[in-house]
Amino acid sequence: MELTQEQIQCVENFLSYKKLDYIDVRFEVLDHIISDIESLLEQGIPFEDAFKQSTGKWHNDLKFTSSFLIGILYNRPKIVINKAVNLGKYWLIFSFIAVFLQAFLIGGKSTIFSFLSDNSFFFLTIGVGLAIINGYFYFKMRKLKTTFLFLFEKFIIPSLLLLFIAFLLPEISSFYVFLIFCNSFLGYKLYKEHQKIMIKCN
């Protein structure tokens, strides 16, 4: 039994009340709750009771919490934090592998960017910095939130800080530039995933 638009709006209002604003997670939860309610309605359970039973299963997942990995100051629904943490773990593993390759296999004093002249390195760092900042403001103008945008915002400040250090201290830029480009790769992946969600919304 399919829900009416008014009944679906009740579920939407519940998710808004719980401040589940990240649309990638919101769509998943909305779909699960609607399917659960429809299943209960087919068993002859009134909508009000079915609504309470179905939404009650999500109270723990929708409680606000934080994570040391993401930042203890960022309180979000638990289901959002868990997804962000799972995505963030892949970034940490990737970064550790990249640092290991740079430090032990490529060599701490050498770099895959050693062929660049000082001028080329200057324009490269400026270009990467502008791309990161441009991506941030592009996302902010879109207004719609996703978990990928949430992570992208957390990735902005560390990336710009690394870029600033590499620019000021070119003698140790090998390590920092390598890590910057690893972060840039992460930013690109987050951007692509965010775009996929935006396309679905449109």
PDB file of C-alpha atoms in Angstrom:
ATOM      1  CA  MET A   1       0.000   0.000   0.000  1.00  0.00           C
ATOM      2  CA  GLU A   2       1.569   3.255  -1.144  1.00  0.00           C
ATOM      3  CA  LEU A   3       1.568   6.273   1.142  1.00  0.00           C
ATOM      4  CA  THR A   4      -0.274   9.447   0.228  1.00  0.00           C
ATOM      5  CA  GLN A   5       1.632  12.691  -0.296  1.00  0.00           C
ATOM      6  CA  GLU A   6       0.346  13.911   3.064  1.00  0.00           C
ATOM      7  CA  GLN A   7       1.676  10.805   4.810  1.00  0.00           C
ATOM      8  CA  ILE A   8       5.040  11.113   3.054  1.00  0.00           C
ATOM      9  CA  GLN A   9       5.169  14.732   4.200  1.00  0.00           C
ATOM     10  CA  CYS A  10       4.748  13.531   7.791  1.00  0.00           C
ATOM     11  CA  VAL A  11       7.888  11.441   7.377  1.00  0.00           C
ATOM     12  CA  GLU A  12       9.680  14.403   5.775  1.00  0.00           C
ATOM     13  CA  ASN A  13       8.676  16.602   8.709  1.00  0.00           C
ATOM     14  CA  PHE A  14      10.019  14.003  11.143  1.00  0.00           C
ATOM     15  CA  LEU A  15      13.414  13.979   9.389  1.00  0.00           C
ATOM     16  CA  SER A  16      13.472  17.772   9.317  1.00  0.00           C
ATOM     17  CA  TYR A  17      12.679  17.857  13.039  1.00  0.00           C
ATOM     18  CA  LYS A  18      15.640  15.520  13.588  1.00  0.00           C
ATOM     19  CA  LYS A  19      17.756  17.915  11.485  1.00  0.00           C
ATOM     20  CA  LEU A  20      18.727  15.262   8.963  1.00  0.00           C
ATOM     21  CA  ASP A  21      19.670  17.784   6.274  1.00  0.00           C
ATOM     22  CA  TYR A  22      22.261  15.744   4.368  1.00  0.00           C
ATOM     23  CA  ILE A  23      20.266  14.641   1.356  1.00  0.00           C
ATOM     24  CA  ASP A  24      22.261  11.507   0.488  1.00  0.00           C
ATOM     25  CA  VAL A  25      21.568  10.036   3.939  1.00  0.00           C
ATOM     26  CA  ARG A  26      18.108  11.603   4.162  1.00  0.00           C
ATOM     27  CA  PHE A  27      16.939   9.878   0.959  1.00  0.00           C
ATOM     28  CA  GLU A  28      18.127   6.510   2.267  1.00  0.00           C
ATOM     29  CA  VAL A  29      16.385   6.907   5.622  1.00  0.00           C
ATOM     30  CA  LEU A  30      13.229   8.297   3.997  1.00  0.00           C
ATOM     31  CA  ASP A  31      13.039   5.306   1.659  1.00  0.00           C
ATOM     32  CA  HIS A  32      13.518   2.834   4.520  1.00  0.00           C
ATOM     33  CA  ILE A  33      10.863   4.461   6.718  1.00  0.00           C
ATOM     34  CA  ILE A  34       8.330   4.703   3.888  1.00  0.00           C
ATOM     35  CA  SER A  35       8.866   1.051   2.927  1.00  0.00           C
ATOM     36  CA  ASP A  36       8.516  -0.004   6.560  1.00  0.00           C
ATOM     37  CA  ILE A  37       5.305   1.970   7.050  1.00  0.00           C
ATOM     38  CA  GLU A  38       3.816   0.586   3.831  1.00  0.00           C
ATOM     39  CA  SER A  39       4.597  -2.940   5.007  1.00  0.00           C
ATOM     40  CA  LEU A  40       2.856  -2.290   8.337  1.00  0.00           C
ATOM     41  CA  LEU A  41      -0.154  -0.733   6.616  1.00  0.00           C
ATOM     42  CA  GLU A  42      -0.565  -3.894   4.546  1.00  0.00           C
ATOM     43  CA  GLN A  43      -0.836  -5.777   7.849  1.00  0.00           C
ATOM     44  CA  GLY A  44      -3.802  -3.591   8.797  1.00  0.00           C
ATOM     45  CA  ILE A  45      -1.936  -1.373  11.266  1.00  0.00           C
ATOM     46  CA  PRO A  46      -3.207   2.262  11.280  1.00  0.00           C
ATOM     47  CA  PHE A  47      -0.863   4.882   9.828  1.00  0.00           C
ATOM     48  CA  GLU A  48      -0.315   6.662  13.153  1.00  0.00           C
ATOM     49  CA  ASP A  49       0.847   3.454  14.847  1.00  0.00           C
ATOM     50  CA  ALA A  50       2.890   2.379  11.836  1.00  0.00           C
ATOM     51  CA  PHE A  51       4.538   5.797  11.766  1.00  0.00           C
ATOM     52  CA  LYS A  52       5.513   5.585  15.447  1.00  0.00           C
ATOM     53  CA  GLN A  53       6.886   2.062  15.078  1.00  0.00           C
ATOM     54  CA  SER A  54       8.897   2.853  11.963  1.00  0.00           C
ATOM     55  CA  THR A  55      10.351   6.170  13.101  1.00  0.00           C
ATOM     56  CA  GLY A  56      11.076   4.762  16.570  1.00  0.00           C
ATOM     57  CA  LYS A  57      13.655   2.436  15.037  1.00  0.00           C
ATOM     58  CA  TRP A  58      15.681   5.451  13.907  1.00  0.00           C
ATOM     59  CA  HIS A  59      15.835   7.521  17.100  1.00  0.00           C
ATOM     60  CA  ASN A  60      19.265   6.188  18.068  1.00  0.00           C
ATOM     61  CA  ASP A  61      20.711   6.713  14.570  1.00  0.00           C
ATOM     62  CA  LEU A  62      19.360  10.256  14.454  1.00  0.00           C
ATOM     63  CA  LYS A  63      20.727  11.350  17.832  1.00  0.00           C
ATOM     64  CA  PHE A  64      23.377  14.059  17.586  1.00  0.00           C
ATOM     65  CA  THR A  65      26.936  12.933  18.227  1.00  0.00           C
ATOM     66  CA  SER A  66      30.511  13.721  17.202  1.00  0.00           C
ATOM     67  CA  SER A  67      33.710  11.880  16.324  1.00  0.00           C
ATOM     68  CA  PHE A  68      37.370  12.484  17.115  1.00  0.00           C
ATOM     69  CA  LEU A  69      38.265  11.619  13.510  1.00  0.00           C
ATOM     70  CA  ILE A  70      35.922  14.222  12.037  1.00  0.00           C
ATOM     71  CA  GLY A  71      36.196  16.718  14.894  1.00  0.00           C
ATOM     72  CA  ILE A  72      34.564  16.660  18.321  1.00  0.00           C
ATOM     73  CA  LEU A  73      33.098  20.135  17.772  1.00  0.00           C
ATOM     74  CA  TYR A  74      31.019  18.962  14.814  1.00  0.00           C
ATOM     75  CA  ASN A  75      27.767  17.511  16.141  1.00  0.00           C
ATOM     76  CA  ARG A  76      25.606  15.830  13.543  1.00  0.00           C
ATOM     77  CA  PRO A  77      23.078  12.966  13.472  1.00  0.00           C
ATOM     78  CA  LYS A  78      24.845   9.719  14.331  1.00  0.00           C
ATOM     79  CA  ILE A  79      24.070   8.171  10.946  1.00  0.00           C
ATOM     80  CA  VAL A  80      25.772  11.109   9.190  1.00  0.00           C
ATOM     81  CA  ILE A  81      28.832  10.975  11.454  1.00  0.00           C
ATOM     82  CA  ASN A  82      29.165   7.215  10.944  1.00  0.00           C
ATOM     83  CA  LYS A  83      29.081   7.581   7.174  1.00  0.00           C
ATOM     84  CA  ALA A  84      31.595  10.443   7.293  1.00  0.00           C
ATOM     85  CA  VAL A  85      33.902   8.403   9.546  1.00  0.00           C
ATOM     86  CA  ASN A  86      33.757   5.407   7.202  1.00  0.00           C
ATOM     87  CA  LEU A  87      34.623   7.629   4.245  1.00  0.00           C
ATOM     88  CA  GLY A  88      37.309   9.413   6.268  1.00  0.00           C
ATOM     89  CA  LYS A  89      39.017   6.125   7.130  1.00  0.00           C
ATOM     90  CA  TYR A  90      39.711   5.487   3.455  1.00  0.00           C
ATOM     91  CA  TRP A  91      41.330   8.917   3.194  1.00  0.00           C
ATOM     92  CA  LEU A  92      43.556   8.228   6.221  1.00  0.00           C
ATOM     93  CA  ILE A  93      44.664   4.867   4.843  1.00  0.00           C
ATOM     94  CA  PHE A  94      45.357   6.434   1.459  1.00  0.00           C
ATOM     95  CA  SER A  95      47.349   9.261   3.079  1.00  0.00           C
ATOM     96  CA  PHE A  96      49.455   6.886   5.186  1.00  0.00           C
ATOM     97  CA  ILE A  97      50.270   4.780   2.136  1.00  0.00           C
ATOM     98  CA  ALA A  98      51.165   7.912   0.160  1.00  0.00           C
ATOM     99  CA  VAL A  99      53.420   9.202   2.950  1.00  0.00           C
ATOM    100  CA  PHE A 100      55.106   5.799   3.240  1.00  0.00           C
ATOM    101  CA  LEU A 101      55.789   5.694  -0.493  1.00  0.00           C
ATOM    102  CA  GLN A 102      57.171   9.223  -0.454  1.00  0.00           C
ATOM    103  CA  ALA A 103      59.349   8.756   2.630  1.00  0.00           C
ATOM    104  CA  PHE A 104      60.712   5.256   2.075  1.00  0.00           C
ATOM    105  CA  LEU A 105      60.309   4.251  -1.555  1.00  0.00           C
ATOM    106  CA  ILE A 106      60.681   7.520  -3.459  1.00  0.00           C
ATOM    107  CA  GLY A 107      63.031   9.020  -0.846  1.00  0.00           C
ATOM    108  CA  GLY A 108      62.459  11.800   1.650  1.00  0.00           C
ATOM    109  CA  LYS A 109      64.716  14.232  -0.177  1.00  0.00           C
ATOM    110  CA  SER A 110      63.467  13.546  -3.663  1.00  0.00           C
ATOM    111  CA  THR A 111      60.079  14.170  -5.131  1.00  0.00           C
ATOM    112  CA  ILE A 112      58.071  13.364  -8.204  1.00  0.00           C
ATOM    113  CA  PHE A 113      57.802  17.147  -8.614  1.00  0.00           C
ATOM    114  CA  SER A 114      61.577  17.727  -8.597  1.00  0.00           C
ATOM    115  CA  PHE A 115      61.551  18.485 -12.312  1.00  0.00           C
ATOM    116  CA  LEU A 116      59.612  21.683 -11.657  1.00  0.00           C
ATOM    117  CA  SER A 117      61.418  25.008 -11.616  1.00  0.00           C
ATOM    118  CA  ASP A 118      60.808  27.497  -8.801  1.00  0.00           C
ATOM    119  CA  ASN A 119      58.455  29.502 -11.015  1.00  0.00           C
ATOM    120  CA  SER A 120      56.570  26.396 -12.075  1.00  0.00           C
ATOM    121  CA  PHE A 121      56.238  25.299  -8.461  1.00  0.00           C
ATOM    122  CA  PHE A 122      54.939  28.760  -7.538  1.00  0.00           C
ATOM    123  CA  PHE A 123      52.214  28.672 -10.195  1.00  0.00           C
ATOM    124  CA  LEU A 124      51.397  25.061  -9.366  1.00  0.00           C
ATOM    125  CA  THR A 125      50.801  25.797  -5.683  1.00  0.00           C
ATOM    126  CA  ILE A 126      48.779  28.907  -6.520  1.00  0.00           C
ATOM    127  CA  GLY A 127      46.705  26.919  -9.017  1.00  0.00           C
ATOM    128  CA  VAL A 128      45.985  24.112  -6.574  1.00  0.00           C
ATOM    129  CA  GLY A 129      45.095  26.603  -3.842  1.00  0.00           C
ATOM    130  CA  LEU A 130      42.678  28.481  -6.100  1.00  0.00           C
ATOM    131  CA  ALA A 131      41.096  25.219  -7.260  1.00  0.00           C
ATOM    132  CA  ILE A 132      40.480  24.164  -3.649  1.00  0.00           C
ATOM    133  CA  ILE A 133      38.989  27.541  -2.690  1.00  0.00           C
ATOM    134  CA  ASN A 134      36.890  27.667  -5.873  1.00  0.00           C
ATOM    135  CA  GLY A 135      35.536  24.178  -5.166  1.00  0.00           C
ATOM    136  CA  TYR A 136      34.614  25.191  -1.627  1.00  0.00           C
ATOM    137  CA  PHE A 137      32.621  28.265  -2.671  1.00  0.00           C
ATOM    138  CA  TYR A 138      30.992  26.352  -5.523  1.00  0.00           C
ATOM    139  CA  PHE A 139      29.702  23.797  -3.046  1.00  0.00           C
ATOM    140  CA  LYS A 140      28.519  26.475  -0.604  1.00  0.00           C
ATOM    141  CA  MET A 141      26.483  28.217  -3.302  1.00  0.00           C
ATOM    142  CA  ARG A 142      24.621  24.988  -4.080  1.00  0.00           C
ATOM    143  CA  LYS A 143      22.979  25.069  -0.603  1.00  0.00           C
ATOM    144  CA  LEU A 144      22.042  21.374  -0.696  1.00  0.00           C
ATOM    145  CA  LYS A 145      24.057  19.410   1.852  1.00  0.00           C
ATOM    146  CA  THR A 146      25.600  15.973   1.435  1.00  0.00           C
ATOM    147  CA  THR A 147      27.991  13.942   3.564  1.00  0.00           C
ATOM    148  CA  PHE A 148      30.566  14.438   0.811  1.00  0.00           C
ATOM    149  CA  LEU A 149      30.264  18.217   1.135  1.00  0.00           C
ATOM    150  CA  PHE A 150      30.605  17.890   4.915  1.00  0.00           C
ATOM    151  CA  LEU A 151      33.905  16.018   4.464  1.00  0.00           C
ATOM    152  CA  PHE A 152      35.066  18.412   1.760  1.00  0.00           C
ATOM    153  CA  GLU A 153      34.714  21.318   4.191  1.00  0.00           C
ATOM    154  CA  LYS A 154      36.833  19.438   6.739  1.00  0.00           C
ATOM    155  CA  PHE A 155      39.467  18.771   4.087  1.00  0.00           C
ATOM    156  CA  ILE A 156      39.773  22.434   3.016  1.00  0.00           C
ATOM    157  CA  ILE A 157      41.711  23.907   5.956  1.00  0.00           C
ATOM    158  CA  PRO A 158      44.359  21.130   6.263  1.00  0.00           C
ATOM    159  CA  SER A 159      44.981  21.251   2.511  1.00  0.00           C
ATOM    160  CA  LEU A 160      45.450  25.024   2.448  1.00  0.00           C
ATOM    161  CA  LEU A 161      47.710  24.820   5.516  1.00  0.00           C
ATOM    162  CA  LEU A 162      49.900  22.203   3.828  1.00  0.00           C
ATOM    163  CA  LEU A 163      49.996  24.327   0.700  1.00  0.00           C
ATOM    164  CA  PHE A 164      51.077  27.373   2.713  1.00  0.00           C
ATOM    165  CA  ILE A 165      53.875  25.419   4.437  1.00  0.00           C
ATOM    166  CA  ALA A 166      55.145  23.996   1.151  1.00  0.00           C
ATOM    167  CA  PHE A 167      55.144  27.476  -0.369  1.00  0.00           C
ATOM    168  CA  LEU A 168      57.096  29.034   2.527  1.00  0.00           C
ATOM    169  CA  LEU A 169      59.524  26.148   2.994  1.00  0.00           C
ATOM    170  CA  PRO A 170      60.443  24.839  -0.457  1.00  0.00           C
ATOM    171  CA  GLU A 171      63.337  22.778   0.965  1.00  0.00           C
ATOM    172  CA  ILE A 172      60.810  20.428   2.614  1.00  0.00           C
ATOM    173  CA  SER A 173      58.151  20.813  -0.054  1.00  0.00           C
ATOM    174  CA  SER A 174      58.661  17.258  -1.327  1.00  0.00           C
ATOM    175  CA  PHE A 175      56.687  15.708   1.529  1.00  0.00           C
ATOM    176  CA  TYR A 176      54.048  18.430   1.697  1.00  0.00           C
ATOM    177  CA  VAL A 177      53.398  18.714  -2.020  1.00  0.00           C
ATOM    178  CA  PHE A 178      52.961  14.962  -2.266  1.00  0.00           C
ATOM    179  CA  LEU A 179      50.454  15.037   0.585  1.00  0.00           C
ATOM    180  CA  ILE A 180      48.691  18.043  -0.951  1.00  0.00           C
ATOM    181  CA  PHE A 181      48.110  16.173  -4.177  1.00  0.00           C
ATOM    182  CA  CYS A 182      46.809  13.193  -2.222  1.00  0.00           C
ATOM    183  CA  ASN A 183      44.350  15.556  -0.529  1.00  0.00           C
ATOM    184  CA  SER A 184      43.472  17.072  -3.899  1.00  0.00           C
ATOM    185  CA  PHE A 185      42.647  13.601  -5.186  1.00  0.00           C
ATOM    186  CA  LEU A 186      40.350  13.115  -2.193  1.00  0.00           C
ATOM    187  CA  GLY A 187      38.711  16.478  -2.872  1.00  0.00           C
ATOM    188  CA  TYR A 188      38.078  15.497  -6.480  1.00  0.00           C
ATOM    189  CA  LYS A 189      36.470  12.205  -5.425  1.00  0.00           C
ATOM    190  CA  LEU A 190      34.236  14.003  -2.925  1.00  0.00           C
ATOM    191  CA  TYR A 191      33.288  16.507  -5.625  1.00  0.00           C
ATOM    192  CA  LYS A 192      32.287  13.726  -8.047  1.00  0.00           C
ATOM    193  CA  GLU A 193      30.188  11.937  -5.424  1.00  0.00           C
ATOM    194  CA  HIS A 194      28.503  15.207  -4.443  1.00  0.00           C
ATOM    195  CA  GLN A 195      27.720  15.877  -8.115  1.00  0.00           C
ATOM    196  CA  LYS A 196      26.083  12.457  -8.482  1.00  0.00           C
ATOM    197  CA  ILE A 197      23.697  13.301  -5.648  1.00  0.00           C
ATOM    198  CA  MET A 198      22.959  16.714  -7.181  1.00  0.00           C
ATOM    199  CA  ILE A 199      22.072  15.086 -10.510  1.00  0.00           C
ATOM    200  CA  LYS A 200      19.645  12.740  -8.757  1.00  0.00           C
ATOM    201  CA  CYS A 201      17.998  15.711  -7.050  1.00  0.00           C
ATOM    202  CA  ASN A 202      17.511  17.489 -10.373  1.00  0.00           C
TER     203      ASN A 202
END
